PDB file of C-alpha atoms in Angstrom:
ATOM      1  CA  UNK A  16      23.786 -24.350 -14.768  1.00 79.00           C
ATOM      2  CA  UNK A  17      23.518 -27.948 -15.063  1.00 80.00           C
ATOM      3  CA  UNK A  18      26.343 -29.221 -12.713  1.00 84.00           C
ATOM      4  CA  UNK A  19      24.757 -26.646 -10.048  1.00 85.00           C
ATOM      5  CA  UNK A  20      21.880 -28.337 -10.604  1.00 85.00           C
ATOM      6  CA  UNK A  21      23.305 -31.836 -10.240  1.00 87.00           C
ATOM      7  CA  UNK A  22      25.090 -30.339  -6.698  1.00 86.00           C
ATOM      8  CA  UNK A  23      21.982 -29.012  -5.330  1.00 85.00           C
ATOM      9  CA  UNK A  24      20.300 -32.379  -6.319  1.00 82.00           C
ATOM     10  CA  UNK A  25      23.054 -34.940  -4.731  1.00 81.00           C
ATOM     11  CA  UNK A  26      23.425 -32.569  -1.631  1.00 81.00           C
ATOM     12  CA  UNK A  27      19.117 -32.662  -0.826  1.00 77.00           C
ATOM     13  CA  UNK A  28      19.627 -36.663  -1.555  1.00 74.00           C
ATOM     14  CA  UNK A  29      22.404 -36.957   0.474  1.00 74.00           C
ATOM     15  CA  UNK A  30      20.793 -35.115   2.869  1.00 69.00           C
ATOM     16  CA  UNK A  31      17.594 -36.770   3.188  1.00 63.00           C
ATOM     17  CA  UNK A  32      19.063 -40.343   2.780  1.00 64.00           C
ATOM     18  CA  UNK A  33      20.636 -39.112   6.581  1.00 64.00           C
ATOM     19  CA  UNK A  34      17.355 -38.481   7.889  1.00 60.00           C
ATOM     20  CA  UNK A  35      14.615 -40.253   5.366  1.00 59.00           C
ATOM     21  CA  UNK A  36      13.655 -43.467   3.758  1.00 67.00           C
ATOM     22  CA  UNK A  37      14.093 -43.923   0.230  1.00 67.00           C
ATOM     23  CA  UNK A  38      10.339 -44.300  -0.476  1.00 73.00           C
ATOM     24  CA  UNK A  39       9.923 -40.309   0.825  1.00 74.00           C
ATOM     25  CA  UNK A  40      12.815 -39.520  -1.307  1.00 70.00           C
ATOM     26  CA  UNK A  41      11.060 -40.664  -4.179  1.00 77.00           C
ATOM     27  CA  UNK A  42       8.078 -38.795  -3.120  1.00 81.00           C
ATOM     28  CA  UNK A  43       9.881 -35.432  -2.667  1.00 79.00           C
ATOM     29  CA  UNK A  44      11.782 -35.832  -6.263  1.00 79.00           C
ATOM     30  CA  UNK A  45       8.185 -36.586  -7.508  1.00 83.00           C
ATOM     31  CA  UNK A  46       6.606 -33.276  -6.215  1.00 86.00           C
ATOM     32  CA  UNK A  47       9.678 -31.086  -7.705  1.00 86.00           C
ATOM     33  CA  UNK A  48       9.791 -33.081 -10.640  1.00 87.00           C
ATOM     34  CA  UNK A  49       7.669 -30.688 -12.658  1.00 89.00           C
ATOM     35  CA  UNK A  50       9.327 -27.574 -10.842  1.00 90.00           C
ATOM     36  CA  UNK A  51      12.395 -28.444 -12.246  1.00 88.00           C
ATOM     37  CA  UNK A  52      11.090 -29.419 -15.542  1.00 91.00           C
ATOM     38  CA  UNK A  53       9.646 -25.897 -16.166  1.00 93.00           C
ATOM     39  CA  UNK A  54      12.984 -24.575 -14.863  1.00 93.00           C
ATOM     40  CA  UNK A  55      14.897 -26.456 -17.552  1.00 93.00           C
ATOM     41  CA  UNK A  56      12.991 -25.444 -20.305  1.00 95.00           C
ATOM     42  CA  UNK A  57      13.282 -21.956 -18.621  1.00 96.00           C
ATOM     43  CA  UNK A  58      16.768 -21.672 -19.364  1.00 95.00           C
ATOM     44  CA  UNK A  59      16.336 -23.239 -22.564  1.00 96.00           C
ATOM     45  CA  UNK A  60      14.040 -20.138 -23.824  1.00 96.00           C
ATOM     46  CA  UNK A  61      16.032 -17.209 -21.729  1.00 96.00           C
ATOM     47  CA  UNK A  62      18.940 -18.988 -23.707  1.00 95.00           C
ATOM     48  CA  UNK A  63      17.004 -18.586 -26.920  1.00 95.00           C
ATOM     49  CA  UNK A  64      15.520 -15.266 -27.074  1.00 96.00           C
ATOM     50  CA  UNK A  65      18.251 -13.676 -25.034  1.00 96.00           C
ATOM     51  CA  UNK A  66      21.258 -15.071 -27.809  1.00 96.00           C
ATOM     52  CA  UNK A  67      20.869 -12.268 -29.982  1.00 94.00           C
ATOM     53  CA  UNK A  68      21.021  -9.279 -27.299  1.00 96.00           C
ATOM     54  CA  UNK A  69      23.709 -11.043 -25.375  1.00 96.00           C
ATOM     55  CA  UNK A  70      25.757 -11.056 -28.698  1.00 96.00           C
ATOM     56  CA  UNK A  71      25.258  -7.707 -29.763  1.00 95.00           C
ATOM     57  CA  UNK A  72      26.422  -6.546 -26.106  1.00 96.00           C
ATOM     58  CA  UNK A  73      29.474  -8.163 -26.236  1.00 95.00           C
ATOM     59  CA  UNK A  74      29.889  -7.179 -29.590  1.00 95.00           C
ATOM     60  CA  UNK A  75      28.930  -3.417 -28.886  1.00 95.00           C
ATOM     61  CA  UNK A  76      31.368  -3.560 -25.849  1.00 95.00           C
ATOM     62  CA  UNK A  77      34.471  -4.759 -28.739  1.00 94.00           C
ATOM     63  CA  UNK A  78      34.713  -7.977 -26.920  1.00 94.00           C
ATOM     64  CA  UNK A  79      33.575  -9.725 -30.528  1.00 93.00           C
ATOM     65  CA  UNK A  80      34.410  -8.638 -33.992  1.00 94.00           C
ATOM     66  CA  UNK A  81      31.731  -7.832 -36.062  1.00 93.00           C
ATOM     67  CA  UNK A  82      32.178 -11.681 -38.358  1.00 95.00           C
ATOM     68  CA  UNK A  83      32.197 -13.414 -35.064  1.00 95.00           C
ATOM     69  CA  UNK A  84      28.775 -11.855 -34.081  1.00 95.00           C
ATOM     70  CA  UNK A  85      27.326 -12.936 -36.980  1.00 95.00           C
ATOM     71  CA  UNK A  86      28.492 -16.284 -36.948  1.00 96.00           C
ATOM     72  CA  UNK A  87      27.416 -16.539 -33.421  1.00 95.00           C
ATOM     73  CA  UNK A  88      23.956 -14.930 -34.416  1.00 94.00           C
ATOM     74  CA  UNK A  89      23.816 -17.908 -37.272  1.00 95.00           C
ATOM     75  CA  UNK A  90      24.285 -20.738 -34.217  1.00 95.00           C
ATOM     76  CA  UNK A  91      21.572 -19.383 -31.963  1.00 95.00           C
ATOM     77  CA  UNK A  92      18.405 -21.851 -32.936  1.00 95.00           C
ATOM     78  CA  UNK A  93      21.756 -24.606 -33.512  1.00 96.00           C
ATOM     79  CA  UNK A  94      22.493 -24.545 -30.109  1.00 95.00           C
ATOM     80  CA  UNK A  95      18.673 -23.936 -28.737  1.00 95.00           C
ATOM     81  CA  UNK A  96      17.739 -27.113 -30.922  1.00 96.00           C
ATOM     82  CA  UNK A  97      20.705 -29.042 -29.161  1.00 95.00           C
ATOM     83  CA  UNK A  98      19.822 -27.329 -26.210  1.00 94.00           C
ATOM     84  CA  UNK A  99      16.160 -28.750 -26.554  1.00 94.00           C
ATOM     85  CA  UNK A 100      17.473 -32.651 -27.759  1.00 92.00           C
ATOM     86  CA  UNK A 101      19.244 -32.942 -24.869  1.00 91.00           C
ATOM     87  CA  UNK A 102      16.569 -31.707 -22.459  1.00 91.00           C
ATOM     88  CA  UNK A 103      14.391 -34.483 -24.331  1.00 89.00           C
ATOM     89  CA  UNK A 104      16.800 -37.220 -24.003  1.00 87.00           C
ATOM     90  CA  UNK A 105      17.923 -36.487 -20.779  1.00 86.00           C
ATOM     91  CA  UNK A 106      15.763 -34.688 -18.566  1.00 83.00           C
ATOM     92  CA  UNK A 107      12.562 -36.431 -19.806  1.00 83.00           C
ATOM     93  CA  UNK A 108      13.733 -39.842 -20.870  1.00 84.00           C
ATOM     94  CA  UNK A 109      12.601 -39.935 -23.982  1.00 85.00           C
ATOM     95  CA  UNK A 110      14.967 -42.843 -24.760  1.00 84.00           C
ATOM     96  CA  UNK A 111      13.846 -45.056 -22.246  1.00 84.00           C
ATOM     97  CA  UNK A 112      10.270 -44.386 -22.732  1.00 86.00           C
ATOM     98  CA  UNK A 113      10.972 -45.189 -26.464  1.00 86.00           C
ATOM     99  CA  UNK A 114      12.947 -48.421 -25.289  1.00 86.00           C
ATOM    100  CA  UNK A 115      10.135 -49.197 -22.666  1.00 87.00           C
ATOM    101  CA  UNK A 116       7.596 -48.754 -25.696  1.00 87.00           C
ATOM    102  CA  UNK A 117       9.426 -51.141 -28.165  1.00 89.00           C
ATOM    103  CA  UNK A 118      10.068 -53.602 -25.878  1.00 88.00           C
ATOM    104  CA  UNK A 119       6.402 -54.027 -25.301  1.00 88.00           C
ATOM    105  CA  UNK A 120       5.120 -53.962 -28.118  1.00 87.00           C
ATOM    106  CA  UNK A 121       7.347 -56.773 -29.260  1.00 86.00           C
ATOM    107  CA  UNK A 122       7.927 -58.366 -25.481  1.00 67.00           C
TER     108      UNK A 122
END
């Protein structure tokens, strides 16, 4: 989901950089900004509270024994936690706000 993201994202910049200046770039990634923000964490909670039908499916169907269901059943609020950290770090830039923070405060 996230490389078709990152496609879909170069091919509108690589579009408009054809046809636009970079200031109305800026604008436009400004405006969808908190679209794709609440699309993230979208797919961070279908993730979460789908994990446990999704494995019992597969594991219904005999595509998982019954020990690797429960293991995977164990990871589910692992992976949504990770899931969550890296939405944090990366899509909202929590590192460089931190960084932005520190360095004022002792700049």
């Amino acid at each position: 989901m996230a490389a078709l993201l990152t496609a879909g994202a170069g091919y509108l910049l690589m579009h408009r950089l054809q046809t636009e200046s970079i200031q109305s770039i800026e604008q436009t990634m400004a405006t969808w900004r908190l679209t794709l923000t609440l699309l993230r964490w979208g797919v961070i909670a279908t993730a979460a509270f789908s994990w446990s039908y999704v494995v019992q499916r597969l594991s219904a169907s005999g595509k998982l024994s019954s020990v690797q269901a429960e293991y995977l059943t164990e990871l589910r609020w692992r992976a949504a936690t990770w899931l969550i950290l890296l939405e944090l770090v990366l899509g909202q830039g929590m590192v460089v706000k931190f960084l932005d923070l520190i360095a004022e405060t002792y700049g």
